Amino acid sequence: MGIVLKQSFINTLILFLGFGIGGINALFLYTHFLHEDYYGLITFLLSSSNIILPLMVFGMQHAVIKYYTSYISKKEQDGFLISTMIIPLIVIIPLGLIGVYFYETISTWISSENILIKNYTYLIFIVAIFMGYFEVFYSWTKVQFNSVFGNFIKEVFARICTTILLISLYFKLLNNEEFIYAVVIVYGIRVLIMKLYAFYICRPKLVFNLPSNIKEILSFSFYIIVAGSAAGILTEIDKFMIPQLKQIANVAYYSVGVYIASVVAIPNRAMQQITSPITAKEMYNNNFEEVGKLYKQTSINLLAIGGLFFLLVNLNISDVYLIINKPQYAQGTWIVLILSIAKLMELALGIGNSILINSKYYKIFFYLSVAMAISVIFLNKWLINLLDINGAALATLIVVIVYSLIKIGYIKSKLKIQPFSVNTIKVLLVVIGIFFIFSFWNFSFHPIVNILLKSLLISVFYLILIKKIKISEDLNLLVSKYFVKNKNP
């Protein structure tokens, strides 16, 4: 866990920086500088791109993680990496031609409830290509156990550029339409930077020999394309479907709540950067004992850290919306709570998804992902009409809980490993107890002062309890090193 914790800790700091910058953008600059219809539009375009991203690169980003370590010689590795750049073109070129031919039909259908979308529909395809190839080149560096720079470019660079663009919008250097196109250009620059860095880290020679196991790779990629698209549907379909059922401004209100709730997932996103290649390696070597150990460690560590973030987010949410000072956005309060609970469930799963993807049972991940996607589409259609945008959040929570439990049960039945222990119950009891205690404890100062005071009290109380009950040796070491004065020389 040494390399995992070290890079995960650095990645967590980067994610914090990215979330800090992104928070300023999402909660203040977007809400005050960009009209809410255009805020909803850019959110819709990026979410739609994320849904089709796996298809654009034929799942090659996951193939790199799974198969790179199986190649011994440099020539085999180079041929494999070059193939991951070329194979996506088999999908991109035909889809591009089809999109051009049927553009009017597609754009009219997508913009049936909100005509503003129509003229920007083609940008979904372009951004999806940029996003997809970024993930492919990022995966190149991950298998070299070098995830920090790519994480910085992914989480910080684009957000800094967006901040600059929003400030330019405020000073009327850009108009709303030009801002949309400028964001697309940022994603193009981002993938170029990632490509240059990937070639710097592991420059492959131009070997055009297809890998010997190309059929296995394509079969795996096919399942991952569908599973990845299904996963994208789970996380992004709400922002795609809301404009089909409600006014596009509702996407802006919803996306602010989603962004705030996503803070809870920071530890998972950080740790996955390094645990994914490690899990792939151990699964390839059939080292299930080590996988089981990592499974439990990641689950309890992520749940404990995420529990603190859950408390900080939800116990300060009223003051956060007061700072935003846009009453129409405050309807996202329940969205934050509902999605935060879903994020906690995902954290408790640990490396469960990575285990499934890198095992011989990876096809079940495909079937479960498809089932999740179908379920969330029907639930969204029903619950959005029933509960407005709160229904979209509830649909996500239901699907995440049900299918996470199914995955845990399946891994247990096939590999005889599971992520939970008595410490899992201890962490949940601590989170629930602190949540109810501080729910009735409010300060009457300025919202920023209220957030700082309450966050300090919650953090100190939580960290002391977590250290006392000794739920994780890794976390105890981190708490002792960074938050508690170590009295031992």
Tab-separated table of C-alpha atoms in Angstrom:
chain	number	residue	atom	x	y	z
A	1	MET	CA	0.000	0.000	0.000
A	2	GLY	CA	3.056	2.312	0.153
A	3	ILE	CA	2.992	3.424	-3.497
A	4	VAL	CA	-0.818	3.445	-3.389
A	5	LEU	CA	-0.993	5.786	-0.409
A	6	LYS	CA	1.843	8.036	-1.608
A	7	GLN	CA	0.476	8.710	-5.084
A	8	SER	CA	-3.109	8.639	-3.839
A	9	PHE	CA	-2.248	11.309	-1.276
A	10	ILE	CA	-0.634	13.519	-3.948
A	11	ASN	CA	-3.543	12.876	-6.299
A	12	THR	CA	-5.955	13.766	-3.519
A	13	LEU	CA	-4.204	17.110	-3.055
A	14	ILE	CA	-4.443	17.702	-6.810
A	15	LEU	CA	-8.109	16.758	-6.765
A	16	PHE	CA	-8.666	19.147	-3.875
A	17	LEU	CA	-7.007	21.909	-5.881
A	18	GLY	CA	-9.068	20.992	-8.931
A	19	PHE	CA	-12.257	20.850	-6.916
A	20	GLY	CA	-11.406	24.170	-5.312
A	21	ILE	CA	-10.962	25.850	-8.687
A	22	GLY	CA	-13.920	23.953	-10.121
A	23	GLY	CA	-15.995	24.935	-7.108
A	24	ILE	CA	-15.291	28.609	-7.716
A	25	ASN	CA	-16.266	28.103	-11.349
A	26	ALA	CA	-19.393	26.001	-10.766
A	27	LEU	CA	-20.763	27.764	-7.700
A	28	PHE	CA	-19.852	31.383	-8.354
A	29	LEU	CA	-18.460	32.252	-11.798
A	30	TYR	CA	-20.817	30.097	-13.869
A	31	THR	CA	-23.839	31.095	-11.782
A	32	HIS	CA	-23.089	34.834	-11.967
A	33	PHE	CA	-21.240	35.333	-15.278
A	34	LEU	CA	-22.981	32.886	-17.642
A	35	HIS	CA	-26.712	32.841	-18.348
A	36	GLU	CA	-28.280	29.756	-16.750
A	37	ASP	CA	-29.510	28.494	-20.130
A	38	TYR	CA	-25.926	28.449	-21.441
A	39	TYR	CA	-24.711	26.957	-18.169
A	40	GLY	CA	-27.226	24.183	-18.723
A	41	LEU	CA	-26.100	23.905	-22.362
A	42	ILE	CA	-22.373	23.445	-21.625
A	43	THR	CA	-23.234	20.905	-18.911
A	44	PHE	CA	-25.475	19.038	-21.350
A	45	LEU	CA	-22.784	18.979	-24.073
A	46	LEU	CA	-20.037	17.700	-21.753
A	47	SER	CA	-22.305	15.079	-20.171
A	48	SER	CA	-23.442	13.817	-23.578
A	49	SER	CA	-19.802	13.566	-24.673
A	50	ASN	CA	-18.996	11.517	-21.589
A	51	ILE	CA	-21.775	9.063	-22.428
A	52	ILE	CA	-20.362	8.230	-25.882
A	53	LEU	CA	-16.684	8.570	-24.860
A	54	PRO	CA	-16.066	4.777	-24.471
A	55	LEU	CA	-17.368	4.165	-27.974
A	56	MET	CA	-15.136	6.850	-29.511
A	57	VAL	CA	-11.904	5.118	-28.404
A	58	PHE	CA	-13.249	1.547	-28.480
A	59	GLY	CA	-12.490	1.021	-24.792
A	60	MET	CA	-8.742	1.250	-25.413
A	61	GLN	CA	-8.059	3.110	-22.160
A	62	HIS	CA	-9.213	0.042	-20.216
A	63	ALA	CA	-7.420	-2.364	-22.570
A	64	VAL	CA	-4.119	-0.610	-21.810
A	65	ILE	CA	-4.618	-1.096	-18.062
A	66	LYS	CA	-5.598	-4.759	-18.439
A	67	TYR	CA	-3.139	-6.025	-21.069
A	68	TYR	CA	-0.006	-3.856	-20.986
A	69	THR	CA	1.666	-5.840	-18.200
A	70	SER	CA	1.070	-9.093	-20.104
A	71	TYR	CA	3.595	-8.084	-22.787
A	72	ILE	CA	7.205	-8.871	-21.951
A	73	SER	CA	9.296	-7.376	-24.762
A	74	LYS	CA	9.543	-3.672	-25.574
A	75	LYS	CA	8.539	-4.422	-29.172
A	76	GLU	CA	5.279	-6.074	-28.049
A	77	GLN	CA	4.518	-3.196	-25.696
A	78	ASP	CA	5.199	-0.603	-28.418
A	79	GLY	CA	3.016	-2.417	-30.934
A	80	PHE	CA	0.210	-2.613	-28.411
A	81	LEU	CA	0.378	1.095	-27.519
A	82	ILE	CA	0.430	2.173	-31.176
A	83	SER	CA	-2.612	-0.058	-31.781
A	84	THR	CA	-4.534	1.766	-29.043
A	85	MET	CA	-4.174	4.973	-31.069
A	86	ILE	CA	-5.213	3.445	-34.395
A	87	ILE	CA	-8.066	1.083	-33.453
A	88	PRO	CA	-10.420	3.921	-32.323
A	89	LEU	CA	-10.354	5.320	-35.881
A	90	ILE	CA	-12.321	2.221	-36.964
A	91	VAL	CA	-15.217	3.650	-34.962
A	92	ILE	CA	-14.619	7.398	-35.231
A	93	ILE	CA	-14.506	7.662	-39.045
A	94	PRO	CA	-17.731	5.734	-39.829
A	95	LEU	CA	-19.620	7.421	-36.980
A	96	GLY	CA	-18.429	10.810	-38.188
A	97	LEU	CA	-19.727	10.124	-41.704
A	98	ILE	CA	-23.064	8.860	-40.360
A	99	GLY	CA	-23.315	11.915	-38.101
A	100	VAL	CA	-22.757	14.286	-41.022
A	101	TYR	CA	-25.369	12.542	-43.179
A	102	PHE	CA	-28.065	12.408	-40.454
A	103	TYR	CA	-27.069	15.588	-38.624
A	104	GLU	CA	-30.345	17.419	-39.163
A	105	THR	CA	-32.400	14.485	-37.865
A	106	ILE	CA	-30.172	13.929	-34.824
A	107	SER	CA	-29.926	17.591	-33.857
A	108	THR	CA	-33.680	18.115	-34.238
A	109	TRP	CA	-34.446	15.133	-31.984
A	110	ILE	CA	-31.983	16.154	-29.269
A	111	SER	CA	-33.211	19.771	-29.249
A	112	SER	CA	-36.935	18.979	-29.397
A	113	GLU	CA	-37.606	20.548	-25.956
A	114	ASN	CA	-34.793	23.143	-25.989
A	115	ILE	CA	-33.984	24.647	-29.390
A	116	LEU	CA	-30.785	26.220	-28.012
A	117	ILE	CA	-29.088	22.810	-28.239
A	118	LYS	CA	-29.593	22.371	-31.997
A	119	ASN	CA	-26.705	24.443	-33.384
A	120	TYR	CA	-24.208	22.935	-30.935
A	121	THR	CA	-25.060	19.233	-31.314
A	122	TYR	CA	-21.962	18.399	-33.412
A	123	LEU	CA	-19.706	19.557	-30.572
A	124	ILE	CA	-20.742	16.472	-28.589
A	125	PHE	CA	-18.906	14.265	-31.097
A	126	ILE	CA	-15.780	16.436	-31.168
A	127	VAL	CA	-15.468	16.740	-27.394
A	128	ALA	CA	-16.027	12.980	-27.004
A	129	ILE	CA	-13.018	12.319	-29.269
A	130	PHE	CA	-10.874	14.764	-27.281
A	131	MET	CA	-11.959	13.209	-23.991
A	132	GLY	CA	-11.484	9.659	-25.256
A	133	TYR	CA	-7.957	10.093	-26.567
A	134	PHE	CA	-7.023	11.942	-23.383
A	135	GLU	CA	-8.004	8.847	-21.376
A	136	VAL	CA	-6.011	6.583	-23.726
A	137	PHE	CA	-2.807	8.617	-23.331
A	138	TYR	CA	-3.457	8.990	-19.607
A	139	SER	CA	-3.677	5.188	-19.313
A	140	TRP	CA	-0.221	4.964	-20.920
A	141	THR	CA	1.237	6.850	-17.973
A	142	LYS	CA	-0.841	4.963	-15.400
A	143	VAL	CA	0.715	1.620	-16.342
A	144	GLN	CA	4.098	3.249	-15.740
A	145	PHE	CA	2.805	4.071	-12.216
A	146	ASN	CA	3.020	7.738	-13.105
A	147	SER	CA	-0.453	9.157	-12.599
A	148	VAL	CA	0.235	12.528	-10.973
A	149	PHE	CA	0.873	14.750	-14.025
A	150	GLY	CA	-2.066	13.336	-15.960
A	151	ASN	CA	-4.264	13.854	-12.944
A	152	PHE	CA	-3.138	17.483	-12.751
A	153	ILE	CA	-3.921	18.097	-16.429
A	154	LYS	CA	-7.283	16.375	-16.099
A	155	GLU	CA	-8.429	17.979	-12.873
A	156	VAL	CA	-6.688	21.360	-12.725
A	157	PHE	CA	-5.642	22.537	-16.198
A	158	ALA	CA	-9.111	22.543	-17.796
A	159	ARG	CA	-10.623	24.253	-14.754
A	160	ILE	CA	-7.998	27.014	-14.705
A	161	CYS	CA	-8.649	27.608	-18.392
A	162	THR	CA	-12.403	27.703	-17.718
A	163	THR	CA	-11.839	30.272	-14.968
A	164	ILE	CA	-9.951	32.480	-17.424
A	165	LEU	CA	-12.719	32.072	-20.006
A	166	LEU	CA	-15.444	32.954	-17.493
A	167	ILE	CA	-13.555	36.077	-16.404
A	168	SER	CA	-13.173	36.977	-20.090
A	169	LEU	CA	-16.915	36.512	-20.422
A	170	TYR	CA	-17.510	38.878	-17.502
A	171	PHE	CA	-15.353	41.568	-19.104
A	172	LYS	CA	-17.179	41.013	-22.414
A	173	LEU	CA	-14.073	39.743	-24.200
A	174	LEU	CA	-16.248	36.750	-25.114
A	175	ASN	CA	-19.975	36.331	-25.568
A	176	ASN	CA	-21.995	33.282	-24.486
A	177	GLU	CA	-21.661	31.531	-27.859
A	178	GLU	CA	-17.910	32.119	-28.106
A	179	PHE	CA	-17.482	30.785	-24.566
A	180	ILE	CA	-18.987	27.424	-25.592
A	181	TYR	CA	-16.527	27.055	-28.484
A	182	ALA	CA	-13.601	28.183	-26.325
A	183	VAL	CA	-14.319	25.407	-23.802
A	184	VAL	CA	-14.175	22.858	-26.634
A	185	ILE	CA	-10.779	24.247	-27.693
A	186	VAL	CA	-9.524	23.807	-24.111
A	187	TYR	CA	-10.357	20.094	-24.291
A	188	GLY	CA	-8.421	19.894	-27.559
A	189	ILE	CA	-5.350	21.518	-25.987
A	190	ARG	CA	-5.673	19.214	-22.976
A	191	VAL	CA	-5.446	16.032	-25.050
A	192	LEU	CA	-2.457	17.432	-26.972
A	193	ILE	CA	-0.567	18.087	-23.729
A	194	MET	CA	-1.391	14.599	-22.447
A	195	LYS	CA	-0.195	13.022	-25.691
A	196	LEU	CA	3.141	14.843	-25.530
A	197	TYR	CA	3.660	13.795	-21.910
A	198	ALA	CA	2.691	10.169	-22.607
A	199	PHE	CA	5.268	10.015	-25.409
A	200	TYR	CA	7.826	11.579	-23.077
A	201	ILE	CA	7.201	8.932	-20.389
A	202	CYS	CA	7.072	5.867	-22.647
A	203	ARG	CA	7.829	6.796	-26.253
A	204	PRO	CA	6.842	3.758	-28.331
A	205	LYS	CA	8.541	3.046	-31.641
A	206	LEU	CA	6.226	3.128	-34.636
A	207	VAL	CA	5.533	-0.607	-34.723
A	208	PHE	CA	2.394	-1.411	-36.696
A	209	ASN	CA	2.240	-5.103	-35.825
A	210	LEU	CA	-1.061	-5.993	-34.238
A	211	PRO	CA	-0.783	-7.675	-30.833
A	212	SER	CA	-0.842	-11.480	-30.954
A	213	ASN	CA	-3.941	-11.516	-28.739
A	214	ILE	CA	-5.796	-8.891	-30.787
A	215	LYS	CA	-9.001	-10.969	-30.880
A	216	GLU	CA	-9.020	-11.194	-27.093
A	217	ILE	CA	-8.385	-7.433	-26.833
A	218	LEU	CA	-11.186	-6.587	-29.264
A	219	SER	CA	-13.581	-8.930	-27.470
A	220	PHE	CA	-12.686	-7.348	-24.132
A	221	SER	CA	-12.972	-3.856	-25.627
A	222	PHE	CA	-16.406	-4.582	-27.068
A	223	TYR	CA	-17.741	-5.514	-23.657
A	224	ILE	CA	-15.996	-2.551	-22.055
A	225	ILE	CA	-17.422	-0.155	-24.673
A	226	VAL	CA	-20.935	-1.185	-23.762
A	227	ALA	CA	-20.146	-1.362	-20.046
A	228	GLY	CA	-18.313	1.984	-20.177
A	229	SER	CA	-21.146	3.625	-22.077
A	230	ALA	CA	-23.563	2.160	-19.577
A	231	ALA	CA	-21.450	3.556	-16.726
A	232	GLY	CA	-21.454	6.917	-18.495
A	233	ILE	CA	-25.227	6.693	-18.753
A	234	LEU	CA	-25.432	6.074	-15.004
A	235	THR	CA	-23.434	9.201	-14.160
A	236	GLU	CA	-24.493	11.524	-16.983
A	237	ILE	CA	-27.936	10.464	-18.228
A	238	ASP	CA	-29.692	12.643	-15.665
A	239	LYS	CA	-28.120	15.774	-17.158
A	240	PHE	CA	-29.021	14.476	-20.627
A	241	MET	CA	-32.641	13.625	-19.799
A	242	ILE	CA	-33.564	16.710	-17.763
A	243	PRO	CA	-33.541	18.948	-20.906
A	244	GLN	CA	-35.735	16.364	-22.631
A	245	LEU	CA	-38.363	16.720	-19.870
A	246	LYS	CA	-37.774	20.149	-18.290
A	247	GLN	CA	-36.333	23.548	-19.217
A	248	ILE	CA	-32.585	23.464	-19.805
A	249	ALA	CA	-31.946	25.900	-16.915
A	250	ASN	CA	-32.820	23.008	-14.578
A	251	VAL	CA	-29.626	21.289	-15.704
A	252	ALA	CA	-27.690	24.223	-14.269
A	253	TYR	CA	-29.447	23.936	-10.896
A	254	TYR	CA	-28.957	20.180	-10.863
A	255	SER	CA	-25.302	20.282	-11.929
A	256	VAL	CA	-24.393	22.597	-9.039
A	257	GLY	CA	-25.827	20.028	-6.611
A	258	VAL	CA	-24.014	17.222	-8.418
A	259	TYR	CA	-20.748	19.113	-8.247
A	260	ILE	CA	-21.043	19.732	-4.513
A	261	ALA	CA	-21.910	16.060	-3.860
A	262	SER	CA	-18.983	14.875	-5.993
A	263	VAL	CA	-16.588	16.216	-3.352
A	264	VAL	CA	-17.387	13.021	-1.415
A	265	ALA	CA	-15.898	10.959	-4.269
A	266	ILE	CA	-12.501	12.724	-4.229
A	267	PRO	CA	-10.726	9.893	-2.323
A	268	ASN	CA	-12.001	7.249	-4.741
A	269	ARG	CA	-10.945	9.156	-7.827
A	270	ALA	CA	-7.507	9.747	-6.336
A	271	MET	CA	-6.874	6.162	-5.261
A	272	GLN	CA	-8.153	4.623	-8.496
A	273	GLN	CA	-5.367	6.325	-10.456
A	274	ILE	CA	-2.868	3.920	-8.926
A	275	THR	CA	-4.927	0.948	-7.664
A	276	SER	CA	-6.270	0.134	-11.157
A	277	PRO	CA	-2.905	-0.982	-12.642
A	278	ILE	CA	-1.939	-2.728	-9.379
A	279	THR	CA	-5.226	-4.649	-9.337
A	280	ALA	CA	-4.762	-5.593	-13.000
A	281	LYS	CA	-1.255	-6.913	-12.300
A	282	GLU	CA	-2.284	-8.959	-9.247
A	283	MET	CA	-5.342	-10.376	-11.023
A	284	TYR	CA	-3.192	-11.353	-14.021
A	285	ASN	CA	-0.856	-13.205	-11.645
A	286	ASN	CA	-3.824	-14.843	-9.873
A	287	ASN	CA	-2.653	-13.356	-6.588
A	288	PHE	CA	-6.122	-13.338	-5.048
A	289	GLU	CA	-4.808	-13.109	-1.501
A	290	GLU	CA	-3.196	-9.745	-2.249
A	291	VAL	CA	-6.271	-8.618	-4.192
A	292	GLY	CA	-8.490	-9.503	-1.233
A	293	LYS	CA	-6.239	-7.551	1.115
A	294	LEU	CA	-6.278	-4.523	-1.193
A	295	TYR	CA	-10.059	-4.889	-1.554
A	296	LYS	CA	-10.614	-4.568	2.201
A	297	GLN	CA	-8.035	-1.812	2.674
A	298	THR	CA	-9.384	0.392	-0.095
A	299	SER	CA	-12.979	-0.104	1.046
A	300	ILE	CA	-12.442	0.892	4.681
A	301	ASN	CA	-9.955	3.680	3.879
A	302	LEU	CA	-12.209	5.212	1.228
A	303	LEU	CA	-15.312	4.895	3.387
A	304	ALA	CA	-13.587	6.537	6.366
A	305	ILE	CA	-12.165	9.438	4.359
A	306	GLY	CA	-15.351	9.813	2.322
A	307	GLY	CA	-17.373	9.814	5.528
A	308	LEU	CA	-15.590	12.973	6.653
A	309	PHE	CA	-16.228	14.636	3.286
A	310	PHE	CA	-19.884	13.559	3.463
A	311	LEU	CA	-20.267	15.286	6.834
A	312	LEU	CA	-18.437	18.458	5.787
A	313	VAL	CA	-20.523	18.802	2.641
A	314	ASN	CA	-23.994	18.075	3.999
A	315	LEU	CA	-23.666	19.787	7.372
A	316	ASN	CA	-22.561	23.009	5.668
A	317	ILE	CA	-24.845	22.896	2.635
A	318	SER	CA	-27.241	25.659	3.768
A	319	ASP	CA	-24.376	28.093	4.241
A	320	VAL	CA	-22.879	27.083	0.884
A	321	TYR	CA	-26.085	28.062	-0.931
A	322	LEU	CA	-26.240	31.314	1.042
A	323	ILE	CA	-22.769	32.160	-0.273
A	324	ILE	CA	-23.824	31.336	-3.842
A	325	ASN	CA	-26.627	33.871	-3.323
A	326	LYS	CA	-28.798	32.555	-6.149
A	327	PRO	CA	-32.089	31.330	-4.591
A	328	GLN	CA	-33.080	29.268	-7.631
A	329	TYR	CA	-29.985	27.079	-7.180
A	330	ALA	CA	-30.839	26.254	-3.539
A	331	GLN	CA	-33.373	23.665	-4.729
A	332	GLY	CA	-30.340	21.377	-5.054
A	333	THR	CA	-30.035	20.814	-1.272
A	334	TRP	CA	-31.743	17.428	-1.367
A	335	ILE	CA	-29.829	16.529	-4.509
A	336	VAL	CA	-26.566	16.954	-2.589
A	337	LEU	CA	-27.682	14.694	0.272
A	338	ILE	CA	-29.087	11.962	-1.984
A	339	LEU	CA	-26.065	11.849	-4.284
A	340	SER	CA	-23.641	12.015	-1.345
A	341	ILE	CA	-25.137	8.809	0.016
A	342	ALA	CA	-24.694	7.223	-3.421
A	343	LYS	CA	-21.038	8.307	-3.415
A	344	LEU	CA	-20.520	6.676	0.000
A	345	MET	CA	-21.863	3.403	-1.383
A	346	GLU	CA	-19.424	3.609	-4.288
A	347	LEU	CA	-16.561	4.250	-1.862
A	348	ALA	CA	-17.540	1.196	0.195
A	349	LEU	CA	-17.221	-0.917	-2.960
A	350	GLY	CA	-13.475	-0.177	-2.989
A	351	ILE	CA	-11.725	-1.734	-5.995
A	352	GLY	CA	-14.717	-3.986	-6.708
A	353	ASN	CA	-15.243	-2.679	-10.239
A	354	SER	CA	-11.548	-3.021	-11.032
A	355	ILE	CA	-11.583	-6.616	-9.769
A	356	LEU	CA	-14.483	-7.493	-12.047
A	357	ILE	CA	-12.991	-5.775	-15.103
A	358	ASN	CA	-9.628	-7.500	-14.696
A	359	SER	CA	-10.957	-10.971	-13.876
A	360	LYS	CA	-12.115	-13.753	-16.174
A	361	TYR	CA	-15.619	-12.754	-15.115
A	362	TYR	CA	-15.355	-9.334	-16.760
A	363	LYS	CA	-18.411	-10.083	-18.916
A	364	ILE	CA	-20.637	-9.875	-15.833
A	365	PHE	CA	-19.514	-6.259	-15.495
A	366	PHE	CA	-20.904	-5.764	-18.991
A	367	TYR	CA	-24.269	-7.322	-18.136
A	368	LEU	CA	-24.570	-5.463	-14.839
A	369	SER	CA	-23.627	-2.159	-16.453
A	370	VAL	CA	-26.233	-2.602	-19.174
A	371	ALA	CA	-28.848	-3.474	-16.552
A	372	MET	CA	-27.847	-0.405	-14.519
A	373	ALA	CA	-28.121	1.840	-17.573
A	374	ILE	CA	-31.560	0.528	-18.522
A	375	SER	CA	-32.755	0.816	-14.923
A	376	VAL	CA	-31.543	4.392	-14.464
A	377	ILE	CA	-33.118	5.525	-17.764
A	378	PHE	CA	-36.551	4.216	-16.767
A	379	LEU	CA	-36.196	5.466	-13.190
A	380	ASN	CA	-35.142	8.920	-14.412
A	381	LYS	CA	-38.095	9.196	-16.762
A	382	TRP	CA	-40.496	8.203	-13.981
A	383	LEU	CA	-38.955	10.063	-11.047
A	384	ILE	CA	-38.101	13.326	-12.876
A	385	ASN	CA	-41.758	13.645	-13.845
A	386	LEU	CA	-42.773	12.722	-10.278
A	387	LEU	CA	-40.219	14.638	-8.170
A	388	ASP	CA	-38.661	17.084	-10.649
A	389	ILE	CA	-34.826	17.229	-10.554
A	390	ASN	CA	-34.761	15.568	-7.111
A	391	GLY	CA	-36.106	12.489	-8.885
A	392	ALA	CA	-32.981	12.295	-11.053
A	393	ALA	CA	-30.805	12.123	-7.929
A	394	LEU	CA	-33.038	9.487	-6.326
A	395	ALA	CA	-32.873	7.353	-9.478
A	396	THR	CA	-29.075	7.378	-9.269
A	397	LEU	CA	-29.079	6.450	-5.573
A	398	ILE	CA	-31.428	3.481	-6.060
A	399	VAL	CA	-29.389	2.050	-8.926
A	400	VAL	CA	-26.019	2.566	-7.191
A	401	ILE	CA	-27.096	0.813	-3.981
A	402	VAL	CA	-28.826	-2.139	-5.665
A	403	TYR	CA	-26.094	-2.896	-8.191
A	404	SER	CA	-23.193	-2.269	-5.810
A	405	LEU	CA	-24.616	-4.921	-3.495
A	406	ILE	CA	-25.031	-7.289	-6.443
A	407	LYS	CA	-21.373	-6.756	-7.456
A	408	ILE	CA	-20.168	-7.358	-3.903
A	409	GLY	CA	-22.201	-10.555	-3.704
A	410	TYR	CA	-20.947	-11.785	-7.088
A	411	ILE	CA	-17.278	-11.204	-6.216
A	412	LYS	CA	-17.839	-12.981	-2.910
A	413	SER	CA	-19.394	-16.001	-4.628
A	414	LYS	CA	-16.688	-16.309	-7.320
A	415	LEU	CA	-13.449	-15.182	-5.632
A	416	LYS	CA	-14.345	-15.702	-1.965
A	417	ILE	CA	-13.360	-12.141	-1.040
A	418	GLN	CA	-15.481	-9.237	0.208
A	419	PRO	CA	-14.694	-5.686	1.366
A	420	PHE	CA	-16.587	-5.384	4.650
A	421	SER	CA	-15.670	-5.981	8.292
A	422	VAL	CA	-16.769	-4.888	11.757
A	423	ASN	CA	-14.842	-1.662	11.121
A	424	THR	CA	-17.255	-0.846	8.278
A	425	ILE	CA	-20.122	-0.768	10.769
A	426	LYS	CA	-18.046	1.350	13.167
A	427	VAL	CA	-17.368	3.984	10.499
A	428	LEU	CA	-21.035	4.144	9.467
A	429	LEU	CA	-22.129	4.569	13.096
A	430	VAL	CA	-19.622	7.407	13.574
A	431	VAL	CA	-20.830	9.156	10.392
A	432	ILE	CA	-24.513	8.772	11.293
A	433	GLY	CA	-23.956	9.886	14.897
A	434	ILE	CA	-21.991	13.021	13.988
A	435	PHE	CA	-24.468	13.867	11.223
A	436	PHE	CA	-27.437	13.924	13.577
A	437	ILE	CA	-25.539	15.732	16.364
A	438	PHE	CA	-24.344	18.575	14.140
A	439	SER	CA	-27.578	18.799	12.109
A	440	PHE	CA	-29.062	20.715	15.040
A	441	TRP	CA	-25.959	22.828	15.670
A	442	ASN	CA	-25.893	26.064	13.681
A	443	PHE	CA	-23.951	29.283	14.064
A	444	SER	CA	-25.402	32.720	13.367
A	445	PHE	CA	-22.287	34.372	11.885
A	446	HIS	CA	-21.428	35.054	8.253
A	447	PRO	CA	-21.845	31.859	6.160
A	448	ILE	CA	-18.087	31.598	5.508
A	449	VAL	CA	-17.331	31.869	9.236
A	450	ASN	CA	-20.065	29.334	9.965
A	451	ILE	CA	-18.549	26.862	7.485
A	452	LEU	CA	-15.029	27.282	8.880
A	453	LEU	CA	-16.111	26.856	12.509
A	454	LYS	CA	-18.401	23.900	11.901
A	455	SER	CA	-15.874	22.185	9.595
A	456	LEU	CA	-13.135	22.537	12.202
A	457	LEU	CA	-15.311	21.050	14.941
A	458	ILE	CA	-16.561	18.202	12.741
A	459	SER	CA	-13.053	17.344	11.481
A	460	VAL	CA	-11.458	17.287	14.923
A	461	PHE	CA	-14.288	15.249	16.443
A	462	TYR	CA	-14.345	12.801	13.509
A	463	LEU	CA	-10.568	12.267	13.292
A	464	ILE	CA	-10.279	11.670	17.033
A	465	LEU	CA	-13.042	9.046	16.919
A	466	ILE	CA	-11.597	7.335	13.822
A	467	LYS	CA	-8.166	7.141	15.463
A	468	LYS	CA	-9.601	5.887	18.774
A	469	ILE	CA	-11.578	3.018	17.265
A	470	LYS	CA	-8.543	1.997	15.113
A	471	ILE	CA	-10.436	1.152	11.974
A	472	SER	CA	-7.366	1.353	9.699
A	473	GLU	CA	-3.624	1.222	10.346
A	474	ASP	CA	-3.008	3.253	7.176
A	475	LEU	CA	-5.342	6.041	8.289
A	476	ASN	CA	-4.003	6.055	11.839
A	477	LEU	CA	-0.504	6.620	10.458
A	478	LEU	CA	-1.729	9.472	8.266
A	479	VAL	CA	-3.682	11.076	11.120
A	480	SER	CA	-0.696	10.785	13.462
A	481	LYS	CA	1.697	12.174	10.847
A	482	TYR	CA	-0.300	15.096	9.539
A	483	PHE	CA	-2.919	15.949	12.148
A	484	VAL	CA	-1.762	14.751	15.551
A	485	LYS	CA	1.555	15.597	17.169
A	486	ASN	CA	3.530	12.405	17.480
A	487	LYS	CA	5.043	12.198	20.924
A	488	ASN	CA	7.250	9.270	20.115
A	489	PRO	CA	10.723	10.218	18.825
